[in-house]
Amino acid sequence: MDVIVSGANPNTVAAMKSTTTIPIVMANSADPVSAGLVASLARPGGNVTGFAQDPGDEIFGKRLELLKEALPNLSRVGVLGNPDFAPNRNRLTSMKEAARPLGLTLVPVDARGLDAVEGAFATMVKERAQAVVVLGDAVLFDYRGQIVMAALRNQLPAISGAKQFAEAGLLLHYGVDFRDQFRRTAFFVDKILKGTKPGDLPVEQPTKFELVVNLKTAKALGVVVPPSLLVRADEVIE
């Protein structure tokens, strides 16, 4: 093949183990520099380029702001993440910095797989968390249905960075439009097929974001979503 288009980090890692010469275009990479996928965003080097998933630290603060807007009395927020997914360490650091000016206390809880989800929510309830931020990775993404059921069962409003979580029943989503990024990989493929080396094509950070509000979930949780949030939503699930 002439080019490989990969999805999340595990896909890219698998492709990199298979070839060091065939160009690889990442459609959705989390923190690709610290993950060792590229040397830098500006000069990736090697045979890999494409899109980063996170635009920078500000998006983690934005998710906390949206939760605070939906829940004005919010003070304690659970953070559900897989500790084996390396980018989550930097994400949690960014969230802690963003939480302070908002007057929020974070309650980080680990979940490496499905068998840890129920215990993680029990811990958040015990620690008096009033809402949850889900840090996505390929493992927890696969168990989004179970995570949604646990959030509803424990009456915890939640936000995530993958739209599919909100479609499954989380209250809010704010993050990258992954479908748009997959479409835009064609730009990189076109450049590479015309002779540009992937290592010379800067990794792009996302510029298009979506806000999704699930009103069905809001009703189930007894949350009154303010009109200021609804009017900014790209999609409202009813």
C-alpha positions as a printed NumPy array, in Angstrom:
array([[  0.   ,   0.   ,   0.   ],
       [  1.067,   3.61 ,  -0.52 ],
       [ -0.379,   5.208,   2.662],
       [ -1.883,   3.942,   5.925],
       [ -4.601,   5.997,   7.673],
       [ -4.815,   5.13 ,  11.372],
       [ -7.348,   6.011,  14.062],
       [ -6.56 ,   6.201,  17.777],
       [ -3.099,   5.746,  19.326],
       [ -3.136,   1.907,  19.479],
       [ -3.855,   1.785,  15.734],
       [ -0.936,   4.097,  14.977],
       [  1.424,   2.164,  17.268],
       [  0.497,  -1.095,  15.525],
       [  1.122,   0.461,  12.115],
       [  4.485,   1.879,  13.272],
       [  5.57 ,  -1.572,  14.444],
       [  4.794,  -2.904,  10.979],
       [  6.619,  -0.325,   8.876],
       [  9.082,   2.544,   9.107],
       [  8.788,   3.465,   5.436],
       [  5.106,   3.494,   4.427],
       [  3.581,   6.9  ,   5.329],
       [  1.085,   6.798,   8.229],
       [ -1.593,   9.486,   8.625],
       [ -3.122,   9.706,  12.118],
       [ -6.762,  10.762,  12.16 ],
       [ -7.075,  10.911,  15.924],
       [ -3.918,  10.868,  18.053],
       [ -3.854,  11.776,  21.749],
       [ -0.752,  13.746,  22.775],
       [  1.308,  12.266,  19.899],
       [  4.62 ,  13.741,  21.092],
       [  4.573,  12.289,  24.628],
       [  3.157,   9.051,  23.189],
       [  6.263,   8.773,  21.012],
       [  4.362,   8.853,  17.724],
       [  6.159,  11.949,  16.387],
       [  9.226,  13.963,  17.359],
       [  7.306,  17.246,  17.483],
       [  4.101,  18.714,  16.101],
       [  5.935,  21.127,  13.817],
       [  8.492,  18.597,  12.551],
       [  7.117,  15.081,  13.032],
       [ 10.089,  13.358,  11.372],
       [  9.883,   9.688,  10.426],
       [  6.914,   8.342,   8.486],
       [  4.034,   9.596,  10.676],
       [  1.904,  12.774,  10.573],
       [ -1.78 ,  13.712,  10.808],
       [ -4.089,  15.104,  13.487],
       [ -3.726,  15.497,  17.232],
       [ -6.841,  14.903,  19.31 ],
       [ -6.404,  17.602,  21.96 ],
       [ -6.048,  21.266,  20.937],
       [ -4.261,  22.22 ,  24.156],
       [ -4.905,  22.615,  27.855],
       [ -7.82 ,  25.004,  27.402],
       [-10.281,  22.315,  26.302],
       [-10.112,  20.599,  29.692],
       [-10.994,  23.851,  31.419],
       [-13.814,  24.377,  28.951],
       [-15.432,  21.057,  29.896],
       [-15.32 ,  22.044,  33.561],
       [-16.829,  25.434,  32.707],
       [-19.693,  23.774,  30.85 ],
       [-20.409,  21.478,  33.804],
       [-20.36 ,  24.492,  36.133],
       [-22.763,  26.354,  33.84 ],
       [-25.175,  23.411,  33.817],
       [-24.784,  22.869,  37.579],
       [-24.236,  26.276,  39.268],
       [-23.744,  24.747,  42.739],
       [-21.054,  22.367,  41.509],
       [-17.975,  22.134,  43.748],
       [-16.653,  18.526,  43.518],
       [-16.034,  16.79 ,  40.199],
       [-15.044,  13.171,  39.684],
       [-12.543,  12.424,  36.909],
       [-12.851,   8.922,  35.466],
       [ -9.843,   7.742,  33.474],
       [ -7.687,   4.788,  32.544],
       [ -4.263,   5.261,  34.236],
       [ -2.632,   2.96 ,  31.683],
       [ -3.353,   5.51 ,  28.935],
       [ -0.301,   7.796,  29.173],
       [ -1.91 ,  11.037,  27.827],
       [ -4.363,  10.995,  30.75 ],
       [ -1.572,  12.057,  33.116],
       [ -1.079,  15.35 ,  31.269],
       [ -4.823,  15.771,  30.898],
       [ -5.358,  15.447,  34.639],
       [ -2.621,  17.994,  35.343],
       [ -4.299,  20.454,  32.951],
       [ -7.68 ,  19.876,  34.595],
       [ -6.295,  20.52 ,  38.084],
       [ -4.921,  23.865,  36.935],
       [ -8.231,  24.786,  35.3  ],
       [-10.301,  23.686,  38.318],
       [ -8.759,  26.107,  40.822],
       [-10.096,  29.403,  39.39 ],
       [-13.519,  27.768,  38.991],
       [-13.594,  26.833,  42.668],
       [-13.773,  23.138,  41.856],
       [-12.179,  20.205,  43.66 ],
       [-11.32 ,  17.196,  41.515],
       [-11.745,  13.571,  42.588],
       [ -9.602,  11.448,  40.209],
       [-10.655,   7.788,  40.019],
       [ -9.008,   5.025,  37.972],
       [-10.776,   2.486,  35.783],
       [ -8.656,   0.154,  33.681],
       [-11.606,  -1.817,  32.319],
       [-15.216,  -2.811,  32.714],
       [-14.697,  -4.623,  36.017],
       [-13.49 ,  -1.364,  37.608],
       [-16.345,   0.901,  36.462],
       [-18.808,   0.125,  39.273],
       [-16.127,   0.496,  41.941],
       [-14.966,   3.789,  40.42 ],
       [-18.467,   5.258,  40.612],
       [-18.887,   3.974,  44.167],
       [-15.683,   5.804,  45.098],
       [-16.858,   9.036,  43.476],
       [-20.161,   8.861,  45.349],
       [-18.315,   8.185,  48.61 ],
       [-16.066,  11.195,  47.913],
       [-19.193,  13.347,  47.351],
       [-18.576,  14.064,  43.682],
       [-21.507,  15.922,  42.126],
       [-20.569,  15.36 ,  38.473],
       [-18.058,  13.445,  36.362],
       [-15.614,  14.143,  33.561],
       [-14.823,  11.033,  31.519],
       [-11.293,  10.984,  30.087],
       [-11.664,   8.88 ,  26.994],
       [ -9.38 ,   6.193,  25.654],
       [ -9.949,   3.144,  23.468],
       [-10.731,   0.928,  26.484],
       [-13.333,   3.118,  28.206],
       [-14.814,   4.077,  24.834],
       [-15.745,   0.446,  24.299],
       [-17.573,   0.433,  27.662],
       [-19.388,   3.743,  27.206],
       [-22.795,   2.067,  27.551],
       [-21.881,   0.654,  30.957],
       [-20.353,   3.98 ,  32.031],
       [-23.545,   5.801,  31.062],
       [-25.684,   3.34 ,  33.025],
       [-23.45 ,   3.746,  36.085],
       [-23.649,   7.543,  35.839],
       [-27.443,   7.459,  35.601],
       [-27.784,   4.912,  38.369],
       [-25.665,   7.071,  40.677],
       [-27.398,  10.3  ,  39.559],
       [-24.15 ,  11.872,  38.375],
       [-24.252,  14.317,  35.429],
       [-21.239,  13.726,  33.194],
       [-19.335,  15.204,  30.269],
       [-16.889,  13.563,  27.862],
       [-14.714,  14.355,  24.877],
       [-16.328,  11.839,  22.522],
       [-19.749,  12.499,  21.05 ],
       [-20.67 ,   8.823,  21.211],
       [-20.795,   9.054,  25.03 ],
       [-23.528,  11.713,  24.823],
       [-25.34 ,   9.688,  22.168],
       [-25.241,   6.746,  24.584],
       [-26.688,   8.894,  27.385],
       [-24.129,  11.155,  29.103],
       [-25.441,  14.65 ,  29.809],
       [-22.846,  16.624,  27.818],
       [-20.169,  16.294,  25.199],
       [-17.639,  18.914,  24.233],
       [-14.746,  18.047,  22.017],
       [-13.303,  17.378,  18.613],
       [-15.469,  16.517,  15.635],
       [-13.779,  13.174,  14.917],
       [-15.74 ,  12.602,  11.724],
       [-14.405,  15.903,  10.394],
       [-10.847,  14.879,  11.251],
       [-11.192,  11.561,   9.443],
       [-12.497,  13.404,   6.376],
       [ -9.603,  15.855,   6.519],
       [ -6.989,  13.098,   6.504],
       [ -7.508,  13.237,   2.745],
       [ -5.501,  16.495,   2.774],
       [ -2.458,  14.661,   4.158],
       [ -2.928,  11.664,   1.87 ],
       [ -3.118,  13.971,  -1.154],
       [  0.087,  15.791,  -0.185],
       [  1.939,  12.522,   0.443],
       [  0.825,  10.937,  -2.83 ],
       [  2.084,  14.061,  -4.607],
       [  5.541,  13.564,  -3.119],
       [  5.676,  15.381,   0.234],
       [  7.383,  13.403,   3.   ],
       [  5.122,  12.789,   6.006],
       [  7.883,  13.919,   8.367],
       [  7.787,  17.354,   6.702],
       [  4.016,  17.815,   7.191],
       [  3.246,  19.412,  10.599],
       [  0.77 ,  17.577,  12.81 ],
       [ -2.409,  19.648,  12.937],
       [ -4.394,  20.366,  16.07 ],
       [ -8.202,  20.361,  15.837],
       [-10.082,  23.529,  15.025],
       [-13.67 ,  22.26 ,  14.898],
       [-15.475,  21.352,  18.115],
       [-18.957,  20.176,  19.018],
       [-21.18 ,  20.812,  22.02 ],
       [-23.888,  18.178,  22.491],
       [-26.581,  18.315,  25.182],
       [-28.688,  15.253,  26.01 ],
       [-32.01 ,  16.609,  27.304],
       [-33.387,  13.116,  27.834],
       [-30.594,  12.506,  30.325],
       [-31.076,  15.945,  31.892],
       [-34.703,  15.069,  32.594],
       [-33.728,  11.714,  34.104],
       [-31.215,  13.465,  36.39 ],
       [-33.489,  16.368,  37.27 ],
       [-31.062,  18.869,  35.723],
       [-32.49 ,  22.058,  34.241],
       [-30.141,  22.943,  31.406],
       [-29.883,  26.747,  31.121],
       [-31.004,  28.324,  27.82 ],
       [-27.541,  29.899,  27.456],
       [-26.119,  26.387,  27.09 ],
       [-28.827,  25.089,  24.786],
       [-28.538,  27.981,  22.354],
       [-24.804,  27.242,  21.881],
       [-25.272,  23.511,  21.4  ],
       [-24.454,  22.042,  17.998],
       [-26.842,  19.188,  18.747],
       [-29.577,  18.668,  21.325],
       [-30.644,  15.066,  21.92 ],
       [-34.318,  14.841,  22.9  ]])
